[in-house]
């Protein structure tokens, strides 16, 4: 385990340590927007394998991914659980993509920052725990920042079982003088992981109730918008295509008419058009106000 200054910085370090300029890094969209910029800003190319959406549930399209792999494809950047679609990947799905990476000599960087946030009935599986070969081929990134709202302390943990990969990662970390992390971050990480269980359990219960409230509200009062039921995380992926607004205009409608600001689906890459990502880790009263504003704007739109 190495302490690092954040998950996204660690993705950048892994890209520099394990790939060459011009190499292809696979990501599965719609996905957390910095995945795109961290690859391009480090001079690598993104190979996008769009997730498939069927009956309100997203899945990885492994057959399509297989066709995209070539000699220059050297890394998979996995988002597990997946932001924004909220999937907790099942063991079988992880094994399938993991085997493909092993066959094709592709290193897996698994961003598991949302790993503590599974809803009841779902259990997160770290891909590195599925087999010895996957452990040797995976760099796992975690942090207390999502679960405990500590992003401002810039502290994350990089787990690398393979000694050779760990040495190469460490050498890039060291060359950029990033070996020392925020002391407050270390204290907060220790406190969160040693004393935070009860808080996390209560927080997840609250978020699940927020989700149920949102889902019922949408079904009863704004059926043009559908929430994709998450297995994990407080980020809800809203399918707004039923509003029949030009996808490029959805964000403007939300901000200017509903007066609520969400993340625009467009920034999550292919498959994100016409969607919005809402953060429901907030007091119920705020969520209620947001939904009421949204309803008023939609009622106006219907006229
Ligand atoms: C999937 C994912 N990775 C990384 C981050 C950010 O991590 P950090 O602040 O440690 O760079 C986020 C924050 O939203 C995220 O959702």
CSV table of C-alpha atoms and ligand atoms in Angstrom, one decimal:
chain,number,residue,atom,x,y,z
A,1,UNK,CA,0.0,0.0,0.0
A,2,UNK,CA,1.3,3.4,-0.9
A,3,UNK,CA,-0.1,6.7,0.3
A,4,UNK,CA,-0.8,9.0,-2.6
A,5,UNK,CA,-2.2,12.5,-3.2
A,6,UNK,CA,-5.5,11.4,-4.7
A,7,UNK,CA,-7.1,8.8,-6.9
A,8,UNK,CA,-7.0,10.9,-10.1
A,9,UNK,CA,-3.3,11.8,-9.6
A,10,UNK,CA,-2.6,8.1,-9.0
A,11,UNK,CA,-4.3,7.2,-12.3
A,12,UNK,CA,-1.9,9.8,-13.9
A,13,UNK,CA,1.1,8.2,-12.1
A,14,UNK,CA,0.0,4.7,-13.2
A,15,UNK,CA,-0.4,5.9,-16.8
A,16,UNK,CA,3.1,7.3,-16.8
A,17,UNK,CA,4.6,4.3,-15.0
A,18,UNK,CA,3.1,1.5,-17.1
A,19,UNK,CA,2.2,2.8,-20.6
A,20,UNK,CA,4.1,4.6,-23.4
A,21,UNK,CA,3.1,7.8,-25.2
A,22,UNK,CA,0.5,6.9,-27.8
A,23,UNK,CA,-0.6,3.7,-26.1
A,24,UNK,CA,-4.4,3.1,-25.7
A,25,UNK,CA,-6.1,3.1,-22.4
A,26,UNK,CA,-9.6,1.5,-22.3
A,27,UNK,CA,-12.4,3.2,-20.4
A,28,UNK,CA,-16.1,2.3,-20.4
A,29,UNK,CA,-18.4,5.3,-20.9
A,30,UNK,CA,-20.4,6.9,-19.7
A,31,UNK,CA,-17.8,7.4,-17.0
A,32,UNK,CA,-16.3,9.9,-14.5
A,33,UNK,CA,-15.1,12.8,-16.8
A,34,UNK,CA,-11.5,13.1,-15.5
A,35,UNK,CA,-10.9,9.6,-16.9
A,36,UNK,CA,-10.9,11.3,-20.4
A,37,UNK,CA,-8.6,14.2,-19.5
A,38,UNK,CA,-6.1,12.3,-17.4
A,39,UNK,CA,-5.4,10.0,-20.4
A,40,UNK,CA,-5.2,12.7,-23.0
A,41,UNK,CA,-3.2,15.1,-20.9
A,42,UNK,CA,-0.6,12.4,-20.4
A,43,UNK,CA,-0.3,11.9,-24.2
A,44,UNK,CA,-2.1,8.5,-24.4
A,45,UNK,CA,-5.2,7.6,-26.4
A,46,UNK,CA,-8.6,6.6,-25.1
A,47,UNK,CA,-10.2,3.5,-26.3
A,48,UNK,CA,-13.9,3.9,-25.4
A,49,UNK,CA,-16.0,0.8,-24.8
A,50,UNK,CA,-19.5,2.1,-24.3
A,51,UNK,CA,-21.5,0.3,-21.6
A,52,UNK,CA,-24.8,-1.2,-22.8
A,53,UNK,CA,-28.1,-0.2,-21.2
A,54,UNK,CA,-30.9,-2.8,-21.2
A,55,UNK,CA,-34.1,-2.7,-19.1
A,56,UNK,CA,-32.7,0.1,-16.9
A,57,UNK,CA,-29.5,-1.7,-16.1
A,58,UNK,CA,-26.0,-1.2,-17.4
A,59,UNK,CA,-23.5,-3.9,-18.4
A,60,UNK,CA,-20.0,-4.2,-19.9
A,61,UNK,CA,-20.0,-5.3,-23.5
A,62,UNK,CA,-17.0,-7.6,-23.4
A,63,UNK,CA,-17.4,-8.9,-27.0
A,64,UNK,CA,-17.2,-5.3,-28.3
A,65,UNK,CA,-14.2,-4.6,-26.1
A,66,UNK,CA,-12.4,-7.7,-27.4
A,67,UNK,CA,-12.6,-6.4,-31.0
A,68,UNK,CA,-11.0,-3.0,-30.0
A,69,UNK,CA,-7.9,-4.4,-28.5
A,70,UNK,CA,-4.7,-4.2,-30.5
A,71,UNK,CA,-0.9,-4.1,-29.8
A,72,UNK,CA,-1.0,-0.6,-28.5
A,73,UNK,CA,-3.8,-1.3,-25.9
A,74,UNK,CA,-1.9,-1.6,-22.7
A,75,UNK,CA,-4.2,-0.5,-19.8
A,76,UNK,CA,-7.8,-0.8,-18.7
A,77,UNK,CA,-9.0,1.9,-16.4
A,78,UNK,CA,-11.9,0.2,-14.6
A,79,UNK,CA,-14.4,2.1,-12.5
A,80,UNK,CA,-15.7,-0.3,-9.8
A,81,UNK,CA,-18.3,0.5,-8.5
A,82,UNK,CA,-19.1,2.5,-11.6
A,83,UNK,CA,-19.6,6.3,-11.5
A,84,UNK,CA,-22.1,7.4,-12.8
A,85,UNK,CA,-24.2,4.3,-13.6
A,86,UNK,CA,-23.9,3.0,-10.0
A,87,UNK,CA,-23.1,-0.6,-10.9
A,88,UNK,CA,-21.4,-2.9,-8.4
A,89,UNK,CA,-19.8,-5.3,-10.9
A,90,UNK,CA,-20.4,-8.9,-10.2
A,91,UNK,CA,-17.6,-11.5,-9.8
A,92,UNK,CA,-18.4,-13.1,-13.1
A,93,UNK,CA,-18.3,-9.8,-15.0
A,94,UNK,CA,-15.0,-8.9,-13.3
A,95,UNK,CA,-13.5,-12.3,-14.1
A,96,UNK,CA,-14.5,-12.0,-17.7
A,97,UNK,CA,-12.9,-8.6,-18.2
A,98,UNK,CA,-9.9,-9.7,-16.0
A,99,UNK,CA,-9.2,-12.8,-18.1
A,100,UNK,CA,-9.4,-10.7,-21.3
A,101,UNK,CA,-6.8,-8.3,-19.8
A,102,UNK,CA,-4.5,-11.2,-18.8
A,103,UNK,CA,-4.7,-12.8,-22.2
A,104,UNK,CA,-3.9,-9.5,-23.9
A,105,UNK,CA,-1.2,-8.3,-21.5
A,106,UNK,CA,-3.3,-5.3,-20.4
A,107,UNK,CA,-2.6,-3.8,-16.9
A,108,UNK,CA,-5.7,-3.1,-14.9
A,109,UNK,CA,-6.0,0.1,-12.9
A,110,UNK,CA,-9.1,-0.4,-10.8
A,111,UNK,CA,-10.6,2.8,-9.4
A,112,UNK,CA,-12.5,1.5,-6.4
A,113,UNK,CA,-13.1,4.9,-4.6
A,114,UNK,CA,-16.8,4.1,-4.2
A,115,UNK,CA,-16.2,0.7,-2.7
A,116,UNK,CA,-17.6,1.5,0.8
A,117,UNK,CA,-21.0,2.7,-0.6
A,118,UNK,CA,-22.8,-0.5,-1.6
A,119,UNK,CA,-26.5,-0.5,-1.0
A,120,UNK,CA,-28.0,-3.4,1.0
A,121,UNK,CA,-28.0,-6.6,-1.1
A,122,UNK,CA,-24.9,-5.7,-3.0
A,123,UNK,CA,-21.3,-6.5,-2.2
A,124,UNK,CA,-18.3,-4.9,-3.7
A,125,UNK,CA,-15.6,-7.3,-5.0
A,126,UNK,CA,-12.1,-5.9,-5.5
A,127,UNK,CA,-10.9,-7.3,-8.9
A,128,UNK,CA,-7.5,-8.0,-7.5
A,129,UNK,CA,-8.9,-10.5,-5.0
A,130,UNK,CA,-10.3,-12.8,-7.7
A,131,UNK,CA,-7.1,-14.7,-8.5
A,132,UNK,CA,-3.4,-14.6,-8.0
A,133,UNK,CA,-2.8,-13.6,-11.6
A,134,UNK,CA,-5.3,-10.8,-11.3
A,135,UNK,CA,-3.6,-9.6,-8.1
A,136,UNK,CA,-0.3,-9.5,-9.9
A,137,UNK,CA,-1.8,-7.6,-12.8
A,138,UNK,CA,-3.9,-5.0,-10.9
A,139,UNK,CA,-3.3,-1.6,-9.4
A,140,UNK,CA,-6.2,-0.8,-7.0
A,141,UNK,CA,-7.0,2.8,-6.0
A,142,UNK,CA,-9.1,3.6,-3.0
A,143,UNK,CA,-9.6,6.6,-0.7
A,144,UNK,CA,-11.8,7.7,2.2
A,145,UNK,CA,-12.7,10.8,0.3
A,146,UNK,CA,-16.1,9.8,-1.2
A,147,UNK,CA,-17.3,7.9,1.8
A,148,UNK,CA,-16.3,10.4,4.5
A,149,UNK,CA,-16.4,13.6,2.4
A,150,UNK,CA,-12.6,14.2,2.7
A,151,UNK,CA,-11.7,15.1,-0.9
A,152,UNK,CA,-10.1,18.4,0.2
A,153,UNK,CA,-7.5,16.5,2.2
A,154,UNK,CA,-6.0,14.9,-1.0
A,155,UNK,CA,-5.2,11.5,0.4
A,156,UNK,CA,-5.6,8.2,-1.3
A,157,UNK,CA,-4.2,4.7,-1.1
A,158,UNK,CA,-2.7,2.7,-4.0
A,159,UNK,CA,-2.5,-1.0,-3.6
A,160,UNK,CA,0.0,-2.9,-5.7
A,161,UNK,CA,0.7,-6.5,-5.0
A,162,UNK,CA,3.2,-7.0,-7.8
A,163,UNK,CA,6.6,-5.9,-6.6
A,164,UNK,CA,7.9,-4.9,-10.0
A,165,UNK,CA,4.8,-2.8,-10.8
A,166,UNK,CA,5.0,-1.3,-7.3
A,167,UNK,CA,8.7,-0.3,-7.8
A,168,UNK,CA,7.9,1.3,-11.2
A,169,UNK,CA,4.9,3.2,-9.7
A,170,UNK,CA,6.9,4.3,-6.7
A,171,UNK,CA,9.7,5.5,-8.9
A,172,UNK,CA,7.4,7.9,-10.8
A,173,UNK,CA,5.8,9.0,-7.5
A,174,UNK,CA,9.3,9.8,-6.1
A,175,UNK,CA,10.5,11.5,-9.3
A,176,UNK,CA,7.6,14.0,-8.9
A,177,UNK,CA,8.3,14.5,-5.2
A,178,UNK,CA,4.8,13.3,-4.3
A,179,UNK,CA,5.9,10.8,-1.7
A,180,UNK,CA,4.8,12.9,1.3
A,181,UNK,CA,1.1,13.3,1.7
A,182,UNK,CA,-1.1,15.6,3.7
A,183,UNK,CA,-0.6,14.8,7.5
A,184,UNK,CA,-4.2,15.8,8.2
A,185,UNK,CA,-5.2,13.4,5.5
A,186,UNK,CA,-3.4,10.5,7.2
A,187,UNK,CA,-5.0,11.3,10.5
A,188,UNK,CA,-8.5,11.6,8.9
A,189,UNK,CA,-8.0,8.3,7.0
A,190,UNK,CA,-7.0,6.5,10.2
A,191,UNK,CA,-9.9,8.0,12.1
A,192,UNK,CA,-12.4,7.2,9.3
A,193,UNK,CA,-11.3,3.6,8.8
A,194,UNK,CA,-11.0,2.8,12.5
A,195,UNK,CA,-14.0,4.6,13.9
A,196,UNK,CA,-16.3,5.3,11.0
A,197,UNK,CA,-18.4,2.1,10.6
A,198,UNK,CA,-21.5,3.2,12.3
A,199,UNK,CA,-21.5,6.5,10.5
A,200,UNK,CA,-21.2,4.8,7.1
A,201,UNK,CA,-24.0,2.4,7.9
A,202,UNK,CA,-26.3,5.3,8.9
A,203,UNK,CA,-25.2,7.4,6.0
A,204,UNK,CA,-26.0,4.6,3.5
A,205,UNK,CA,-29.4,4.0,5.1
A,206,UNK,CA,-30.2,7.7,4.6
A,207,UNK,CA,-28.9,7.8,1.0
A,208,UNK,CA,-31.0,4.7,0.2
A,209,UNK,CA,-34.1,6.4,1.6
A,210,UNK,CA,-33.3,9.5,-0.4
A,211,UNK,CA,-33.1,7.3,-3.5
A,212,UNK,CA,-36.4,5.7,-2.8
A,213,UNK,CA,-38.0,9.1,-2.3
A,214,UNK,CA,-36.5,10.4,-5.6
A,215,UNK,CA,-37.6,7.3,-7.5
A,216,UNK,CA,-41.1,7.5,-6.2
A,217,UNK,CA,-41.3,11.3,-6.8
A,218,UNK,CA,-40.1,10.9,-10.4
A,219,UNK,CA,-42.5,8.0,-11.2
A,220,UNK,CA,-45.5,9.8,-9.7
A,221,UNK,CA,-44.8,13.4,-10.7
A,222,UNK,CA,-42.1,13.6,-13.4
A,223,UNK,CA,-42.4,10.4,-15.5
A,224,UNK,CA,-40.4,12.0,-18.3
A,225,UNK,CA,-37.3,11.4,-16.2
A,226,UNK,CA,-36.2,8.0,-15.1
A,227,UNK,CA,-33.6,7.2,-12.4
A,228,UNK,CA,-31.2,4.3,-13.1
A,229,UNK,CA,-31.4,2.3,-9.8
A,230,UNK,CA,-27.8,2.3,-8.3
A,231,UNK,CA,-26.3,-0.7,-6.6
A,232,UNK,CA,-23.9,1.7,-4.9
A,233,UNK,CA,-23.0,5.4,-4.5
A,234,UNK,CA,-25.0,8.6,-3.8
A,235,UNK,CA,-24.7,9.7,-7.5
A,236,UNK,CA,-27.9,9.0,-9.4
A,237,UNK,CA,-27.9,8.8,-13.2
A,238,UNK,CA,-31.0,10.3,-14.5
A,239,UNK,CA,-32.3,9.5,-18.0
A,240,UNK,CA,-33.9,12.8,-19.1
A,241,UNK,CA,-34.4,11.8,-22.7
A,242,UNK,CA,-38.2,11.6,-22.1
A,243,UNK,CA,-38.2,15.4,-21.8
A,244,UNK,CA,-37.6,15.5,-25.5
A,245,UNK,CA,-35.2,18.4,-25.2
A,246,UNK,CA,-32.2,18.6,-27.5
A,247,UNK,CA,-29.5,16.7,-25.5
A,248,UNK,CA,-27.2,19.8,-25.8
A,249,UNK,CA,-29.9,21.9,-24.1
A,250,UNK,CA,-30.8,19.7,-21.1
A,251,UNK,CA,-28.2,21.3,-18.8
A,252,UNK,CA,-29.4,24.8,-19.7
A,253,UNK,CA,-33.0,23.7,-19.0
A,254,UNK,CA,-31.9,22.4,-15.6
A,255,UNK,CA,-30.0,25.5,-14.6
A,256,UNK,CA,-32.1,28.2,-16.2
A,257,UNK,CA,-35.6,26.8,-15.9
A,258,UNK,CA,-35.5,24.3,-12.9
A,259,UNK,CA,-32.7,26.3,-11.2
A,260,UNK,CA,-30.8,23.2,-10.2
A,261,UNK,CA,-27.3,22.4,-11.2
A,262,UNK,CA,-26.3,18.7,-11.8
A,263,UNK,CA,-23.5,17.2,-13.8
A,264,UNK,CA,-24.3,17.2,-17.5
A,265,UNK,CA,-24.4,13.7,-19.0
A,266,UNK,CA,-22.5,14.9,-22.1
A,267,UNK,CA,-19.3,15.3,-20.0
A,268,UNK,CA,-19.3,11.5,-19.2
A,269,UNK,CA,-18.6,10.7,-22.9
A,270,UNK,CA,-20.5,8.5,-25.4
A,271,UNK,CA,-23.8,7.3,-23.9
A,272,UNK,CA,-24.1,10.3,-21.6
A,273,UNK,CA,-26.1,12.5,-23.9
A,274,UNK,CA,-29.6,13.3,-22.5
A,275,UNK,CA,-28.6,12.3,-19.0
A,276,UNK,CA,-27.9,14.2,-15.8
A,277,UNK,CA,-26.0,13.1,-12.7
A,278,UNK,CA,-27.6,14.1,-9.4
A,279,UNK,CA,-25.8,13.9,-6.0
A,280,UNK,CA,-28.3,12.8,-3.4
A,281,UNK,CA,-25.9,12.9,-0.4
A,282,UNK,CA,-27.8,15.8,1.0
A,283,UNK,CA,-30.6,16.5,3.5
A,284,UNK,CA,-34.0,15.2,2.4
A,285,UNK,CA,-35.3,18.8,2.5
A,286,UNK,CA,-32.8,19.9,-0.1
A,287,UNK,CA,-33.7,17.0,-2.3
A,288,UNK,CA,-37.4,17.7,-2.0
A,289,UNK,CA,-36.8,21.3,-3.0
A,290,UNK,CA,-34.7,20.3,-6.0
A,291,UNK,CA,-37.4,17.9,-7.1
A,292,UNK,CA,-40.2,20.4,-6.7
A,293,UNK,CA,-38.2,22.9,-8.7
A,294,UNK,CA,-37.7,20.3,-11.4
A,295,UNK,CA,-41.4,19.4,-11.4
A,296,UNK,CA,-42.4,23.1,-11.9
A,297,UNK,CA,-40.1,23.5,-14.8
A,298,UNK,CA,-41.3,20.3,-16.4
A,299,UNK,CA,-45.0,21.2,-15.9
A,300,UNK,CA,-44.2,24.5,-17.7
A,301,UNK,CA,-42.4,22.5,-20.5
A,302,UNK,CA,-45.4,20.3,-21.0
A,303,UNK,CA,-47.7,23.3,-21.9
B,1,LIG,C1,-14.6,7.3,-9.8
B,1,LIG,C2,-13.9,8.4,-9.1
B,1,LIG,N1,-12.6,8.4,-9.1
B,1,LIG,C3,-11.9,9.4,-8.5
B,1,LIG,C4,-12.6,10.5,-7.9
B,1,LIG,C5,-11.8,11.6,-7.3
B,1,LIG,O1,-10.7,11.1,-6.5
B,1,LIG,P1,-9.6,12.1,-6.0
B,1,LIG,O2,-10.3,13.3,-5.4
B,1,LIG,O3,-8.9,11.3,-4.9
B,1,LIG,O4,-8.7,12.4,-7.1
B,1,LIG,C6,-14.0,10.5,-7.9
B,1,LIG,C7,-14.7,11.6,-7.4
B,1,LIG,O5,-15.8,11.9,-7.7
B,1,LIG,C8,-14.6,9.4,-8.6
B,1,LIG,O6,-16.0,9.4,-8.6
